[in-house]
PDB file of C-alpha atoms in Angstrom:
ATOM      1  CA  MET A   1      12.102 -25.185  25.801  1.00 78.00           C
ATOM      2  CA  LYS A   2      14.387 -22.289  24.799  1.00 91.00           C
ATOM      3  CA  ILE A   3      14.002 -23.278  21.255  1.00 92.00           C
ATOM      4  CA  PHE A   4      10.222 -22.238  21.460  1.00 92.00           C
ATOM      5  CA  THR A   5      10.986 -18.946  23.220  1.00 93.00           C
ATOM      6  CA  GLN A   6      14.266 -17.635  21.896  1.00 94.00           C
ATOM      7  CA  HIS A   7      12.948 -16.014  18.762  1.00 93.00           C
ATOM      8  CA  PRO A   8       9.768 -14.605  20.171  1.00 93.00           C
ATOM      9  CA  ALA A   9      11.836 -13.021  23.017  1.00 93.00           C
ATOM     10  CA  SER A  10      14.249 -11.591  20.409  1.00 91.00           C
ATOM     11  CA  VAL A  11      11.360  -9.503  18.928  1.00 88.00           C
ATOM     12  CA  GLY A  12       9.865  -8.575  22.301  1.00 90.00           C
ATOM     13  CA  GLU A  13       7.019 -11.096  22.444  1.00 92.00           C
ATOM     14  CA  SER A  14       5.968 -14.115  24.463  1.00 94.00           C
ATOM     15  CA  TYR A  15       5.432 -17.425  22.725  1.00 95.00           C
ATOM     16  CA  PHE A  16       1.695 -16.892  22.428  1.00 96.00           C
ATOM     17  CA  GLN A  17       1.955 -13.307  21.466  1.00 95.00           C
ATOM     18  CA  HIS A  18       4.249 -14.406  18.601  1.00 94.00           C
ATOM     19  CA  MET A  19       1.935 -17.167  17.612  1.00 96.00           C
ATOM     20  CA  GLY A  20      -0.921 -14.632  17.353  1.00 96.00           C
ATOM     21  CA  SER A  21       1.110 -12.269  15.413  1.00 92.00           C
ATOM     22  CA  ALA A  22       2.400 -14.992  13.023  1.00 94.00           C
ATOM     23  CA  LEU A  23      -1.179 -16.322  12.506  1.00 97.00           C
ATOM     24  CA  SER A  24      -2.331 -12.677  11.855  1.00 95.00           C
ATOM     25  CA  PHE A  25      -0.009 -12.742   8.841  1.00 96.00           C
ATOM     26  CA  ALA A  26      -0.628 -16.418   7.819  1.00 97.00           C
ATOM     27  CA  LEU A  27      -4.341 -15.995   7.368  1.00 97.00           C
ATOM     28  CA  PRO A  28      -4.236 -12.994   5.059  1.00 98.00           C
ATOM     29  CA  LEU A  29      -1.299 -14.837   3.192  1.00 97.00           C
ATOM     30  CA  LEU A  30      -3.724 -17.699   2.669  1.00 98.00           C
ATOM     31  CA  GLY A  31      -6.343 -15.426   1.250  1.00 97.00           C
ATOM     32  CA  ALA A  32      -3.788 -13.903  -1.034  1.00 98.00           C
ATOM     33  CA  PHE A  33      -2.773 -17.378  -2.186  1.00 98.00           C
ATOM     34  CA  LEU A  34      -6.355 -18.334  -2.872  1.00 98.00           C
ATOM     35  CA  ALA A  35      -6.990 -14.996  -4.780  1.00 98.00           C
ATOM     36  CA  CYS A  36      -3.872 -15.564  -6.906  1.00 98.00           C
ATOM     37  CA  LEU A  37      -4.861 -19.151  -7.658  1.00 98.00           C
ATOM     38  CA  VAL A  38      -8.292 -18.035  -8.754  1.00 98.00           C
ATOM     39  CA  HIS A  39      -6.672 -15.176 -10.791  1.00 98.00           C
ATOM     40  CA  ALA A  40      -4.403 -17.732 -12.461  1.00 98.00           C
ATOM     41  CA  LEU A  41      -7.347 -19.606 -13.747  1.00 98.00           C
ATOM     42  CA  LEU A  42      -9.762 -16.747 -14.277  1.00 98.00           C
ATOM     43  CA  PRO A  43      -7.592 -13.573 -14.907  1.00 98.00           C
ATOM     44  CA  PHE A  44     -10.526 -11.296 -14.876  1.00 98.00           C
ATOM     45  CA  LEU A  45     -11.114 -12.036 -11.117  1.00 98.00           C
ATOM     46  CA  PHE A  46      -9.027 -10.707  -8.229  1.00 98.00           C
ATOM     47  CA  ALA A  47      -6.730  -8.727 -10.550  1.00 97.00           C
ATOM     48  CA  LYS A  48      -5.157  -6.802  -7.679  1.00 97.00           C
ATOM     49  CA  THR A  49      -6.206  -8.680  -4.562  1.00 97.00           C
ATOM     50  CA  GLY A  50      -3.101 -10.774  -4.004  1.00 96.00           C
ATOM     51  CA  SER A  51      -0.686  -7.840  -4.447  1.00 96.00           C
ATOM     52  CA  ARG A  52      -2.821  -5.440  -2.261  1.00 97.00           C
ATOM     53  CA  ILE A  53      -2.799  -8.030   0.579  1.00 97.00           C
ATOM     54  CA  ILE A  54       0.979  -8.426   0.263  1.00 96.00           C
ATOM     55  CA  VAL A  55       1.654  -4.729   0.309  1.00 95.00           C
ATOM     56  CA  SER A  56      -0.623  -4.247   3.324  1.00 96.00           C
ATOM     57  CA  LEU A  57       1.155  -7.054   5.258  1.00 95.00           C
ATOM     58  CA  HIS A  58       4.582  -5.608   4.292  1.00 94.00           C
ATOM     59  CA  ASP A  59       3.631  -2.157   5.516  1.00 93.00           C
ATOM     60  CA  ARG A  60       2.218  -3.647   8.793  1.00 91.00           C
ATOM     61  CA  MET A  61       5.300  -5.755   9.376  1.00 88.00           C
ATOM     62  CA  VAL A  62       7.757  -2.827   8.760  1.00 88.00           C
ATOM     63  CA  THR A  63       5.661  -0.375  10.773  1.00 82.00           C
ATOM     64  CA  HIS A  64       5.364  -2.671  13.783  1.00 74.00           C
ATOM     65  CA  ARG A  65       8.831  -4.173  13.668  1.00 69.00           C
ATOM     66  CA  HIS A  66      10.466  -1.106  15.185  1.00 61.00           C
ATOM     67  CA  ARG A  67       7.705  -0.173  17.636  1.00 59.00           C
ATOM     68  CA  HIS A  68       7.622  -3.587  19.452  1.00 56.00           C
ATOM     69  CA  ALA A  69      11.338  -4.353  19.870  1.00 55.00           C
ATOM     70  CA  PRO A  70      13.471  -1.361  19.435  1.00 54.00           C
ATOM     71  CA  GLN A  71      16.528  -3.115  20.671  1.00 56.00           C
ATOM     72  CA  ALA A  72      15.894  -6.152  18.375  1.00 55.00           C
ATOM     73  CA  ALA A  73      15.423  -3.804  15.464  1.00 51.00           C
ATOM     74  CA  GLN A  74      18.682  -2.068  16.178  1.00 57.00           C
ATOM     75  CA  ALA A  75      20.433  -5.373  16.414  1.00 52.00           C
ATOM     76  CA  ASN A  76      18.997  -6.448  13.043  1.00 52.00           C
ATOM     77  CA  GLN A  77      20.123  -3.239  11.476  1.00 57.00           C
ATOM     78  CA  ALA A  78      23.558  -3.654  12.764  1.00 54.00           C
ATOM     79  CA  ASP A  79      23.580  -7.217  11.461  1.00 52.00           C
ATOM     80  CA  GLN A  80      22.520  -6.074   7.975  1.00 56.00           C
ATOM     81  CA  ALA A  81      25.151  -3.353   7.894  1.00 61.00           C
ATOM     82  CA  THR A  82      28.056  -5.955   8.327  1.00 51.00           C
TER      83      THR A  82
END
């Protein structure tokens, strides 16, 4: 069962907290996908919707990453430096 809890624990979450967090990104990404798909066919629709959703999700992810798991964030920064 460690396979299901190792990553969530590394970011300071339980399995179900991590599931909720992941789904809170997945659903807006689905919306961005649909907006981009429609935009590909009808370029006058949803001209900025997909990119606006992506920027919003990126900002949310970066902002919350350090607040929820400071030790994990520091470890990730150390890994990236090497």
